[in-house]
GROMACS .gro file of C-alpha atoms in nm:
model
  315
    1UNK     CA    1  -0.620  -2.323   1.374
    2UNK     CA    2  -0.734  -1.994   1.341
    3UNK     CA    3  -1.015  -1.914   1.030
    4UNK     CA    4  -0.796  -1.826   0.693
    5UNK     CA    5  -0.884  -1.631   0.358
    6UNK     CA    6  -0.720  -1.691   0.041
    7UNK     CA    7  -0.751  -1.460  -0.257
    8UNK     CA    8  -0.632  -1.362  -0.579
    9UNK     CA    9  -0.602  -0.952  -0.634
   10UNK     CA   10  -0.519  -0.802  -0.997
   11UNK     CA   11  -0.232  -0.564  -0.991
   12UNK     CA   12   0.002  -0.458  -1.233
   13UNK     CA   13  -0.031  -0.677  -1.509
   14UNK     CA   14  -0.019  -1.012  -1.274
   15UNK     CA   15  -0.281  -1.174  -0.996
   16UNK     CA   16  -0.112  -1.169  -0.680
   17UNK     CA   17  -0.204  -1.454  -0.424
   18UNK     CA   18  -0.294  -1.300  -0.041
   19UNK     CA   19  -0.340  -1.507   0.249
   20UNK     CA   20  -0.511  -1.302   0.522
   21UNK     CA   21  -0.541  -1.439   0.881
   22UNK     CA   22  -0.830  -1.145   0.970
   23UNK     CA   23  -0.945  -1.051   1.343
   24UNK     CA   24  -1.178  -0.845   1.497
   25UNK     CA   25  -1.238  -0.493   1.396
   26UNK     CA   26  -0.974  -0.261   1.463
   27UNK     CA   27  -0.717  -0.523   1.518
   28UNK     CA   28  -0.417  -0.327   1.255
   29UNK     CA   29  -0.337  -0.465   0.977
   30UNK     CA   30   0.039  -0.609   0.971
   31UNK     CA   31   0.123  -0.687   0.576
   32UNK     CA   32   0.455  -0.978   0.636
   33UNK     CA   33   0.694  -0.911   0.336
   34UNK     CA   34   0.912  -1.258   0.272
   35UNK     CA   35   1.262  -1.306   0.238
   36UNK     CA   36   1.425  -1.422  -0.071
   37UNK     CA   37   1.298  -1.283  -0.329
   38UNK     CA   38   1.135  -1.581  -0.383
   39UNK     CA   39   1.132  -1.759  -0.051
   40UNK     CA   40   0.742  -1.732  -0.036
   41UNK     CA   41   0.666  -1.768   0.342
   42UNK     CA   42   0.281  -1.804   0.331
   43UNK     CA   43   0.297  -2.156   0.397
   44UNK     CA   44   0.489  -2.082   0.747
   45UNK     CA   45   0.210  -1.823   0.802
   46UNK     CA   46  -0.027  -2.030   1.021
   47UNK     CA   47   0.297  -2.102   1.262
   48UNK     CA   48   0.351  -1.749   1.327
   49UNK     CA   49  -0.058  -1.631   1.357
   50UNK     CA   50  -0.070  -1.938   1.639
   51UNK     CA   51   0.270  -1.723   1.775
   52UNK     CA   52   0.154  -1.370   1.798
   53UNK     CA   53  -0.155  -1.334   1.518
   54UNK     CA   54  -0.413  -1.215   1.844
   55UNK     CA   55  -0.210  -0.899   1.786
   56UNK     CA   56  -0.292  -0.827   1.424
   57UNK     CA   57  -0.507  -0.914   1.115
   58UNK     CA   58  -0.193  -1.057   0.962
   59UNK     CA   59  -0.168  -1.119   0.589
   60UNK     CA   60   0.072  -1.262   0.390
   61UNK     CA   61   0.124  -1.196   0.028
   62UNK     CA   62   0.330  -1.408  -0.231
   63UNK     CA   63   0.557  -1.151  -0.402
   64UNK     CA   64   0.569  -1.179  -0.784
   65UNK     CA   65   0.811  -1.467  -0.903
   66UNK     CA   66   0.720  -1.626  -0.522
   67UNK     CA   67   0.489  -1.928  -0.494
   68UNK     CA   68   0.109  -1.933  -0.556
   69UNK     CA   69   0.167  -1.621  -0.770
   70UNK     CA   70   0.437  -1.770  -0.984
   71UNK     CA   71   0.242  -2.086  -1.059
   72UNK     CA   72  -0.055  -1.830  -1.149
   73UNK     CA   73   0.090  -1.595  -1.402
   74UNK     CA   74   0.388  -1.801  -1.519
   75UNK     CA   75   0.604  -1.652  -1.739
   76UNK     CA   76   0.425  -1.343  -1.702
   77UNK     CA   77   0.462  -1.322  -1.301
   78UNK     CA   78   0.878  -1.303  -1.337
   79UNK     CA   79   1.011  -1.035  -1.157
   80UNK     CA   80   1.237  -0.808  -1.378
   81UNK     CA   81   1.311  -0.495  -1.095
   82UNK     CA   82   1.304  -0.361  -0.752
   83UNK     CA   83   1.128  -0.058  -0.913
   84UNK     CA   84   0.867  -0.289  -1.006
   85UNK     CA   85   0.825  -0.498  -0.685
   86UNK     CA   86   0.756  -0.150  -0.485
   87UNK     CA   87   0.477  -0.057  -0.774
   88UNK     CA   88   0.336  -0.412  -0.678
   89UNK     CA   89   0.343  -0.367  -0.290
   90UNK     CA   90   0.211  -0.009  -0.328
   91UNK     CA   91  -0.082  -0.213  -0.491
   92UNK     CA   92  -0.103  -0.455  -0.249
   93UNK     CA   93  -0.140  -0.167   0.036
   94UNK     CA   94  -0.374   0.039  -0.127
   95UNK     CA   95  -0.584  -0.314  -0.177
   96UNK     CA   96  -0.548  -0.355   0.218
   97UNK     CA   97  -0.633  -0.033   0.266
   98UNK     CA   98  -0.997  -0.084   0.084
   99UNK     CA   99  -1.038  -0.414   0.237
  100UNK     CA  100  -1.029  -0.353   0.565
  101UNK     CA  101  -1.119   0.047   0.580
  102UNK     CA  102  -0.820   0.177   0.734
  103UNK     CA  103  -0.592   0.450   0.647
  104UNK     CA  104  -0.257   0.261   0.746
  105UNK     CA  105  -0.096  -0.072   0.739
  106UNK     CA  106   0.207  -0.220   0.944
  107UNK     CA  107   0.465  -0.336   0.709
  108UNK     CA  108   0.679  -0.597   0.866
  109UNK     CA  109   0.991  -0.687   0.620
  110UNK     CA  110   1.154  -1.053   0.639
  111UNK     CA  111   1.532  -1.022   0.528
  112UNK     CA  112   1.511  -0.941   0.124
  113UNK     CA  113   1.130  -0.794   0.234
  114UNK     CA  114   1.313  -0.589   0.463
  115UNK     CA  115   1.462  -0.413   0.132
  116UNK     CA  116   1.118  -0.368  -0.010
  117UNK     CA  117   0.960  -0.223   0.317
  118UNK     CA  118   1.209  -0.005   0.401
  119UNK     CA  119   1.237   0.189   0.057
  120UNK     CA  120   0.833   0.200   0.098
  121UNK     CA  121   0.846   0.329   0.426
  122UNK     CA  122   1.053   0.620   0.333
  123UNK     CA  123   0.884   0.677  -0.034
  124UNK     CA  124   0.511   0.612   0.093
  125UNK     CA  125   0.489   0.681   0.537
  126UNK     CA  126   0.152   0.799   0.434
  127UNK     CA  127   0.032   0.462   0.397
  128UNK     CA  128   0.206   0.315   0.721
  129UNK     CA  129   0.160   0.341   1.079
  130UNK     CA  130   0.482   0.167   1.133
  131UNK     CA  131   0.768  -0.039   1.008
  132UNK     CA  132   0.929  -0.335   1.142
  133UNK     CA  133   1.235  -0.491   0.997
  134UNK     CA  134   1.385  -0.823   1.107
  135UNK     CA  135   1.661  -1.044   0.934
  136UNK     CA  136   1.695  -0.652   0.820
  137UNK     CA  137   1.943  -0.551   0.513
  138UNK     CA  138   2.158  -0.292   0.558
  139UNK     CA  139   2.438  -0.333   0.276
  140UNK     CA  140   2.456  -0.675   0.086
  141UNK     CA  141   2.803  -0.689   0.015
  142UNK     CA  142   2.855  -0.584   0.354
  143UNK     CA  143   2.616  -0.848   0.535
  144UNK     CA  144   2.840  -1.130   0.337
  145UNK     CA  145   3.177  -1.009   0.422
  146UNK     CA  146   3.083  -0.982   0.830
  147UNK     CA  147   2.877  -1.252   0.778
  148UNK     CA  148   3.143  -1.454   0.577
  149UNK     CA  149   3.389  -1.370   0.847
  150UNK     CA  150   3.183  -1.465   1.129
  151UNK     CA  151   3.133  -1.807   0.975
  152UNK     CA  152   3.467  -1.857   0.899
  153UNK     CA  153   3.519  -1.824   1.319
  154UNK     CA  154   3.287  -2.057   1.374
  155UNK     CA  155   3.410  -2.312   1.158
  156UNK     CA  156   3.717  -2.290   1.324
  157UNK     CA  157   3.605  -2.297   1.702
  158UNK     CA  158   3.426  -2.638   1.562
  159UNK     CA  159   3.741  -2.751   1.387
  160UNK     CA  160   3.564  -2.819   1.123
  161UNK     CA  161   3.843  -2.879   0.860
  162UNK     CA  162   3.607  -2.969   0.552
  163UNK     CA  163   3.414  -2.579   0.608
  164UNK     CA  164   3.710  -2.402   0.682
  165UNK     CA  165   3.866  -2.557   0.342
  166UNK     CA  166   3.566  -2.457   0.152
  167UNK     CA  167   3.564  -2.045   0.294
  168UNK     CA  168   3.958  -2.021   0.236
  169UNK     CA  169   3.904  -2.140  -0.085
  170UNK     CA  170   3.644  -1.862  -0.165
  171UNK     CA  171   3.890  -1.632  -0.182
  172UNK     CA  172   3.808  -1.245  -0.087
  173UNK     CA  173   3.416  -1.288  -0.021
  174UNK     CA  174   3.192  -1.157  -0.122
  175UNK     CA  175   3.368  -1.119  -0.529
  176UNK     CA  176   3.296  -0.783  -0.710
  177UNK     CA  177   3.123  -0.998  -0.985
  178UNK     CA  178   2.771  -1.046  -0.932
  179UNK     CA  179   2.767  -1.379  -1.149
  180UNK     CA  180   3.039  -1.547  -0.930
  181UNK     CA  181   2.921  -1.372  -0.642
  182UNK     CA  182   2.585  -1.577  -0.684
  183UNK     CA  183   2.759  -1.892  -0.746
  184UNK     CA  184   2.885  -1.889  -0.454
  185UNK     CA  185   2.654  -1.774  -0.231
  186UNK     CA  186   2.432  -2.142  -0.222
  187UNK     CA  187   2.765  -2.300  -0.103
  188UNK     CA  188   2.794  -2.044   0.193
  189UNK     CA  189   2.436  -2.034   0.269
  190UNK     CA  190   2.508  -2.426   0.333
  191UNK     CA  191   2.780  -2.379   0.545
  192UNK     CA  192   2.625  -2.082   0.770
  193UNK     CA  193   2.339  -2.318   0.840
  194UNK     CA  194   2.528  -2.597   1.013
  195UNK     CA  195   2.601  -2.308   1.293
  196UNK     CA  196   2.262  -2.119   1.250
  197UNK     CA  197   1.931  -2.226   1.523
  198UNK     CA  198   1.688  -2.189   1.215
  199UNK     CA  199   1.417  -2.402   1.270
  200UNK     CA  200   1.312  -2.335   0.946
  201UNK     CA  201   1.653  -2.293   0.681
  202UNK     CA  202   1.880  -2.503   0.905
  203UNK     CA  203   1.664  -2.827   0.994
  204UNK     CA  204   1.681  -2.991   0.695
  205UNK     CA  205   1.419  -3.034   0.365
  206UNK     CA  206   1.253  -3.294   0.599
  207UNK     CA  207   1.171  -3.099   0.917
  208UNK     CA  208   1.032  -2.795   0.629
  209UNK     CA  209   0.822  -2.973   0.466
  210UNK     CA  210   0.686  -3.149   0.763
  211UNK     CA  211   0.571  -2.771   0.845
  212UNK     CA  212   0.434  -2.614   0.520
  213UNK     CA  213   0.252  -2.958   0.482
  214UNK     CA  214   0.073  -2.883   0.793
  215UNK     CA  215  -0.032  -2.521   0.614
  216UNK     CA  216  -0.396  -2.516   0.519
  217UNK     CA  217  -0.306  -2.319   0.214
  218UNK     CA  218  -0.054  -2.618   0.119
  219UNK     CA  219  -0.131  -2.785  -0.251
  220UNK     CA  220   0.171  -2.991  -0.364
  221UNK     CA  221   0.265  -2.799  -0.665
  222UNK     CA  222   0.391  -2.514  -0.423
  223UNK     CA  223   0.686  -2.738  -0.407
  224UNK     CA  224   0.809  -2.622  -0.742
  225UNK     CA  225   0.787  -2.271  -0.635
  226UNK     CA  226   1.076  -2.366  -0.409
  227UNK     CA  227   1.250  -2.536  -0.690
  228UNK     CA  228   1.212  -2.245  -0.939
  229UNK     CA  229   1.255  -1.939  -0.716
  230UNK     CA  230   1.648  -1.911  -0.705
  231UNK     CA  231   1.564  -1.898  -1.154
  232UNK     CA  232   1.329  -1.705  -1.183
  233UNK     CA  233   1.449  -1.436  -0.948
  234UNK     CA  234   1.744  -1.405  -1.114
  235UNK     CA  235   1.712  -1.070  -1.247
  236UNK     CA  236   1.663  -0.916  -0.869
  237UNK     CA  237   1.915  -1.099  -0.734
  238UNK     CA  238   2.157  -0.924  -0.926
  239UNK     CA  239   2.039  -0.594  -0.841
  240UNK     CA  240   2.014  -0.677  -0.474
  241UNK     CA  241   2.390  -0.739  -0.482
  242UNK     CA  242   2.475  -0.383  -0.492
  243UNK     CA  243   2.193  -0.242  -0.289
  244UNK     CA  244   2.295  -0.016   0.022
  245UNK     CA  245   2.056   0.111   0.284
  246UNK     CA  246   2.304   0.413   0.401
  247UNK     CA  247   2.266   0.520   0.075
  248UNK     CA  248   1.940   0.694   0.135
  249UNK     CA  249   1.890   0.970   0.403
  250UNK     CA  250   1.835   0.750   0.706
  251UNK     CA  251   1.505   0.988   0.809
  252UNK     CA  252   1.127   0.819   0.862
  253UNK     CA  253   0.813   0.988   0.923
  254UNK     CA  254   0.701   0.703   1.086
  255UNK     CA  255   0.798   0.478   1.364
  256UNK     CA  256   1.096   0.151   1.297
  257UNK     CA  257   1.098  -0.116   1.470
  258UNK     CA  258   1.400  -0.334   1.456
  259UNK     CA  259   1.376  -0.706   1.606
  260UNK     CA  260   1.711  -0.875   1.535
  261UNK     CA  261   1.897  -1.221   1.590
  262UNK     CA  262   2.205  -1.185   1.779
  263UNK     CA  263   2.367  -1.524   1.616
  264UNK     CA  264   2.222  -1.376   1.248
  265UNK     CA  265   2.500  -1.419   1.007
  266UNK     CA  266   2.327  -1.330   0.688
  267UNK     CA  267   2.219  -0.969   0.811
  268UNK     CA  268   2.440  -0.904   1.121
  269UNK     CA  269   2.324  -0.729   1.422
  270UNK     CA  270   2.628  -0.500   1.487
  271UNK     CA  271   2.599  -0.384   1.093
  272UNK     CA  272   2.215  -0.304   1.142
  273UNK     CA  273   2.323  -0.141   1.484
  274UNK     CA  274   2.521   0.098   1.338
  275UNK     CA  275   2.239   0.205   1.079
  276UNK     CA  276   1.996   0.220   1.314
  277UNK     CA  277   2.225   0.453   1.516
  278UNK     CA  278   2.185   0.721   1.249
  279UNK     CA  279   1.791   0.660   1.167
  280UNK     CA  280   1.558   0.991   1.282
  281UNK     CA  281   1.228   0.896   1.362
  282UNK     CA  282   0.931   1.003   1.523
  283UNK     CA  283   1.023   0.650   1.762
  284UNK     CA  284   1.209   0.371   1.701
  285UNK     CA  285   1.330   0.062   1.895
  286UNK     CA  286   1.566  -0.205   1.846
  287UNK     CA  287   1.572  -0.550   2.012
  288UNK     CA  288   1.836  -0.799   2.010
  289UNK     CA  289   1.735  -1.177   2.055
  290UNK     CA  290   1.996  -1.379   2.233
  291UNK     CA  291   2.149  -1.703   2.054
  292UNK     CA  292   1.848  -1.646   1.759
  293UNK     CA  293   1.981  -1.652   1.343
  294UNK     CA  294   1.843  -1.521   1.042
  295UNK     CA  295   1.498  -1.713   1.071
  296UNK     CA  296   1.422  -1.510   1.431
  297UNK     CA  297   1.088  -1.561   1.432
  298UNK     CA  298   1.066  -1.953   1.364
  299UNK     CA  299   1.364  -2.013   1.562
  300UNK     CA  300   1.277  -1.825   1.938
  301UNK     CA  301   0.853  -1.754   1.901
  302UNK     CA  302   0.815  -1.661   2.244
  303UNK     CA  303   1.077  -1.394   2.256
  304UNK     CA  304   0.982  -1.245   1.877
  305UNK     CA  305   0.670  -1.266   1.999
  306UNK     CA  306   0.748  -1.077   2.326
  307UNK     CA  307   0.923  -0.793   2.097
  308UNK     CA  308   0.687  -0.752   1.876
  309UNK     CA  309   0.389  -0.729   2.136
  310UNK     CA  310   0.618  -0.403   2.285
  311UNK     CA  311   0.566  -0.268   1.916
  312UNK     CA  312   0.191  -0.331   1.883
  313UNK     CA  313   0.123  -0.152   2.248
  314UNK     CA  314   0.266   0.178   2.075
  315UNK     CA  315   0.067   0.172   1.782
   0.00000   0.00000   0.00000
């Protein structure tokens, strides 16, 4: 296993917990932004630097209201809004920046930290060399209702009678309420992972923590980061509900990178297609990854790790 760091930086208010998987001068730095919010993916982290971490000093940061962090500050580490998350990564970048002398950082963005990069990448390009987006949001509402649809299909090519009962009976997904519309969502996340490859959301509480145990940054309290994260978040989650990517001019001043999961039912290809369609940028490439889900990078290693090397040979 390659050597670790673990550290605790002061930022707005909170400490923030890093884990930084450093290389060899002039490696670039690639700052991983986890899904969720809350779904703190640090503990995955050593999985992916065996995968493709000879390509960057990779470094892995526990978002407020997200695992080591959370347990940290308490109370007082709660997320309460997007505004506030991107005043936190800004922190985080400028820390990175300091650390490791360089002008620029690649941001890559996991799902929800696919949100929080992209909105940095088009307020602050000055900070980033490039961004890469994968399980990447587009429109929420829209991601369920393709996504919802999609699943609905594939509950009925399995004939499986007790998941198509449970869709039909959510009515017209996603609902316009955000309180019902979070209700819900648990029970379909269920459902999409019987027909999802993720070797990481759709193997079973077992098969995950037979991975993060094998983390060197694992203590046993992390656990309850994983139990209080859907709480705690709250507050973003309802924001997140209405958040659109089209609704921002669709022009970087820096390169995107898109590496998707064809099978992804939670942020569907053909949606992100269509957005990346309309993106100007001084480059930008999108790769599709045959039969892979949401969890893309746990789930096919070789070929995320195949896309991504493409990416680091243009930087």
């Amino acid at each position: 296993m390659n050597k670790f760091e673990e550290e605790y930086i002061s930022a707005n208010g909170i400490e923030h917990f890093l884990l930084h998987y450093p290389k060899s001068n002039g490696t670039p730095v690639l700052l991983y932004l986890h899904g969720g919010p809350g779904m703190f993916e640090s503990l995955f982290a050593y999985k992916l630097d065996e995968a493709w971490g000879d390509m960057f000093t990779q470094v892995h940061w526990d978002q407020r209201g997200a695992g080591k962090t959370l347990r940290r500050n308490g109370k007082s580490g709660i997320p309460e809004t997007i505004e506030q998350m991107l005043d936190d990564l800004h922190s985080i970048t400028k820390h990175l920046q300091h650390k490791y002398k360089t002008d620029k950082i690649v941001i890559l963005g996991h799902s929800w930290g696919s949100i929080l990069g992209s909105l940095y990448a088009l307020k602050h390009p000055e900070n980033i060399s490039a961004y890469i987006g994968s399980g990447q949001v587009v429109s929420i509402a829209e991601n369920e209702r393709i996504g919802f649809r999609n699943t609905l299909k594939s509950a009925t090519k399995a004939k499986n009678r007790k998941h198509i009962k449970e869709l039909e009976k959510m009515g017209d997904y996603p609902p316009d309420d955000p309180e019902s519309f979070l209700k819900l969502l648990p029970k379909i996340r269920k459902i999409q992972e019987a027909y999802d490859n993720g070797a990481v959301s759709g193997s079973g509480l077992g098969e995950m923590l037979k991975i993060i145990r094998h983390s060197p940054s694992f203590r046993w309290s992390d656990i309850s980061g994983f139990m209080k994260m859907a709480r705690v978040n709250h507050p973003l989650h309802l924001q997140m509900l209405s958040f659109d990517l089209g609704g921002f001019p669709p022009r970087y001043e820096i390169p995107v990178h898109y590496i998707l999961g064809e099978a992804d039912n939670i942020t569907p290809a053909p949606l992100v297609k269509d957005y990346f369609d309309k993106i100007a940028a001084p480059d930008k490439t999108i790769t599709v990854i045959p039969q892979a889900g949401h969890n893309l990078m746990y789930e096919r290693p070789d070929e995320f790790t195949n896309a991504l090397r493409s990416v680091r040979e243009t930087l």
